[in-house]
Short mmCIF file of C-alpha atoms in Angstrom, two decimals:
data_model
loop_
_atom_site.label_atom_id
_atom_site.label_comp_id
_atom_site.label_asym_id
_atom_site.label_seq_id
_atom_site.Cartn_x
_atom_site.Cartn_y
_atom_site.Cartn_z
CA UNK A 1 0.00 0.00 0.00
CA UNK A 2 2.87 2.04 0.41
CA UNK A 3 3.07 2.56 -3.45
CA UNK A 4 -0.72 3.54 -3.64
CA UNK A 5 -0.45 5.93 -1.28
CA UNK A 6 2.61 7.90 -2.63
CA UNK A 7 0.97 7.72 -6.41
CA UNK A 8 -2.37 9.23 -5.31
CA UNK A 9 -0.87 11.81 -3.37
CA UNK A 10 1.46 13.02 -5.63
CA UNK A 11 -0.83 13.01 -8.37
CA UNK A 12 -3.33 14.89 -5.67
CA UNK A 13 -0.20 17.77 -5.37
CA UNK A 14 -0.03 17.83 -8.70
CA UNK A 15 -3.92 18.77 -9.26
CA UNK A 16 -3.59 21.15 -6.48
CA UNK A 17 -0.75 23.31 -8.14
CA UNK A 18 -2.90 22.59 -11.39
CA UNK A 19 -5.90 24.23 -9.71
CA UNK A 20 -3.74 27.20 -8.51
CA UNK A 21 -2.31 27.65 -11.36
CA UNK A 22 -5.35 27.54 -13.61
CA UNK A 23 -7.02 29.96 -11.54
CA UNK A 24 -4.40 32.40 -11.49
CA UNK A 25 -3.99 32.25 -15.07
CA UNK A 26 -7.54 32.54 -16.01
CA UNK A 27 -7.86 35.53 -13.79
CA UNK A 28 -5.23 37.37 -15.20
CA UNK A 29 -6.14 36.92 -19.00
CA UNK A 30 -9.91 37.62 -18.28
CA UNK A 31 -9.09 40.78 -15.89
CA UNK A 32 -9.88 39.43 -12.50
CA UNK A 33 -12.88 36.47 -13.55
CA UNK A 34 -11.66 33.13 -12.67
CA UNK A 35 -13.04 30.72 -14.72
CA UNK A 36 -14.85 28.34 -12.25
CA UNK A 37 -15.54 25.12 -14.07
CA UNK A 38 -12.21 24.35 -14.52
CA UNK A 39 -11.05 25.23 -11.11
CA UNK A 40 -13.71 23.76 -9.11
CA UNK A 41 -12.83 20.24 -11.66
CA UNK A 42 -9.41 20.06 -10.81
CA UNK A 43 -10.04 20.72 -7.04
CA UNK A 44 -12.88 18.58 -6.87
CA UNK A 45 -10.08 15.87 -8.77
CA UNK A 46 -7.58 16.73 -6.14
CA UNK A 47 -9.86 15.92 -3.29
CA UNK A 48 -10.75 12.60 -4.82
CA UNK A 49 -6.93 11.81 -5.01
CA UNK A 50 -6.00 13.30 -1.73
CA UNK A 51 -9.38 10.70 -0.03
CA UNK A 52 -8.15 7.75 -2.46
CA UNK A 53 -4.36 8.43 -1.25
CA UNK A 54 -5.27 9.05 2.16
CA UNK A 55 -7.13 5.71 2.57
CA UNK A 56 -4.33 4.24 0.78
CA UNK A 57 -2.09 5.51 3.95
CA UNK A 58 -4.27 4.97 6.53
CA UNK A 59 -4.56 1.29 5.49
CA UNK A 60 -0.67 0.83 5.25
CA UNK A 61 0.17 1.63 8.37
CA UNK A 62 -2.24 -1.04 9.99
CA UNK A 63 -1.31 -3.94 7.76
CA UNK A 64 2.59 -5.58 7.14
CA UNK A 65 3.93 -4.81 4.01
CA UNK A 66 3.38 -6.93 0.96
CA UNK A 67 6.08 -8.07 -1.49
CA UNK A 68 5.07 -4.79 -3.93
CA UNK A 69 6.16 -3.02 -0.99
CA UNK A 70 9.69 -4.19 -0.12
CA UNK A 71 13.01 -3.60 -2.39
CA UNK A 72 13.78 -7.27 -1.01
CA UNK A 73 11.13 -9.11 -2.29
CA UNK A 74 11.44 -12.29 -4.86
CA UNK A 75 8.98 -12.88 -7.22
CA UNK A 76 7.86 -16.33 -5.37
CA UNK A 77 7.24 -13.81 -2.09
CA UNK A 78 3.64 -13.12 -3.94
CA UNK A 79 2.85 -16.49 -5.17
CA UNK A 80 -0.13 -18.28 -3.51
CA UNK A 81 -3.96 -17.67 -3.65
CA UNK A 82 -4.99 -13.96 -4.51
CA UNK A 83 -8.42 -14.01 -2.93
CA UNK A 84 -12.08 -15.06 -4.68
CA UNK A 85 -12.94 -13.69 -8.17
CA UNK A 86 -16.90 -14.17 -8.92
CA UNK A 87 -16.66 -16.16 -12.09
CA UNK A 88 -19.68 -14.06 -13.87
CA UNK A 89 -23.05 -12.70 -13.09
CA UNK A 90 -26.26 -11.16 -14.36
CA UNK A 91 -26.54 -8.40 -11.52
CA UNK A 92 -24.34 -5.53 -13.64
CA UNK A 93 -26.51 -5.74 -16.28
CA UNK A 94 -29.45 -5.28 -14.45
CA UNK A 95 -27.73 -2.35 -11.94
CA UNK A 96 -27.59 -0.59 -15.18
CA UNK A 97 -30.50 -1.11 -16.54
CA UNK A 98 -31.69 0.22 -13.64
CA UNK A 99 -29.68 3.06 -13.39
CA UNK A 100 -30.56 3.83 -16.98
CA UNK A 101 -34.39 3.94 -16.28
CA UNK A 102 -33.93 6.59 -13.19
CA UNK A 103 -31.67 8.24 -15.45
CA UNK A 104 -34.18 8.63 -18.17
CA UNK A 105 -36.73 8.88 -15.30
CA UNK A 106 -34.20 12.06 -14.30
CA UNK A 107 -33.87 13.52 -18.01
CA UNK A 108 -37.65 13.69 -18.81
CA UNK A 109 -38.54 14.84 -15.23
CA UNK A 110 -41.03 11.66 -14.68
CA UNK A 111 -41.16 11.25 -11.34
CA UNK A 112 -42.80 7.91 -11.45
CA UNK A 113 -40.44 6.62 -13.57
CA UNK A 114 -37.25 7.75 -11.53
CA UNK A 115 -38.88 6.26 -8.26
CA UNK A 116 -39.20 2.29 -10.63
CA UNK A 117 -35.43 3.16 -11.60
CA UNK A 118 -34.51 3.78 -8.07
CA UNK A 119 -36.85 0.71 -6.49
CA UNK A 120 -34.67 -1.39 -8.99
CA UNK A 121 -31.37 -0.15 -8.59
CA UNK A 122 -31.68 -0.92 -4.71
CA UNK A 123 -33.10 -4.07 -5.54
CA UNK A 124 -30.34 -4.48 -8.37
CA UNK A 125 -27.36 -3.26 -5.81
CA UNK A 126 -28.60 -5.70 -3.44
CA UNK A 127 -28.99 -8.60 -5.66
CA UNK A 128 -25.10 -7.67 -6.67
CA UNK A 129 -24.39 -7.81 -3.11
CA UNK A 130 -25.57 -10.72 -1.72
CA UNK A 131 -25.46 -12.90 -4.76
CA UNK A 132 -23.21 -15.40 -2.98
CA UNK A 133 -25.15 -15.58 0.34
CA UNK A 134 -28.29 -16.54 -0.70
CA UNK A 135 -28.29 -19.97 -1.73
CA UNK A 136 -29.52 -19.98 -5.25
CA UNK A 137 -25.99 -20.19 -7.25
CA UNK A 138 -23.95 -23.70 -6.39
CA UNK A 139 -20.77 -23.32 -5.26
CA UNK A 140 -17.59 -25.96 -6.19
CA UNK A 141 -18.04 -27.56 -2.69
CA UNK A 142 -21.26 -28.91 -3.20
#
């Protein structure tokens, strides 16, 4: 995690002199107006960096450090199992079909239609979410 954590916070530095700088410069070519779209994007980008690399650091200093993180590690220092991969479902599809009908429920200002999308996008996420806990889908040990 220590790698994360140095990526997304230099790239978060990086939108923050951005921001600055854009700001700055727009202000002086347009006498005094900053131009606000593109500031309030790159700061919104740097707090979404500076959360993701925060997290990032937060996490690495409660767990040991992997092989990635070491300048010591072998290549066999990673082998083993990697954790459980969900080998395909239906529930994407339908969380975006879902989130397509409140979309379009959002566009054409139907109310009735955004509240369906909405209903089925919980429904959806929760499908997604406990897909593996409820007993319909076999699993290899049975």
């Amino acid at each position: 995690m220590k790698t994360e954590w140095r990526i997304f916070l230099t790239i978060a530095g990086f939108l923050l002199f951005a921001a600055v700088l854009y700001g700055g410069w727009t202000a002086a070519e347009s006498g005094g107006h900053v131009e606000w779209i593109g500031t309030v994007a790159l700061l919104l980008s740097f707090l979404l960096c500076s959360m993701c690399g925060g997290f990032f650091w937060f996490v690495s200093r409660r767990i040991d450090l992997r092989p990635e993180d070491r300048p010591d590690a072998e290549i066999a220092d990673g082998a083993g199992e990697i954790g459980f991969f969900s080998p395909g479902s239906y529930w994407p599809f339908g969380l975006a079909l879902a989130a397509a009908t409140a979309g379009l429920g959002l566009v054409f200002w139907q109310f009735w239609l955004l509240g369906v999308g909405l209903v089925a996008v919980i429904f959806a996420a929760c499908g997604l979410l406990f897909e593996y806990y409820s007993g319909t889908r076999r699993t290899a040990e049975h």
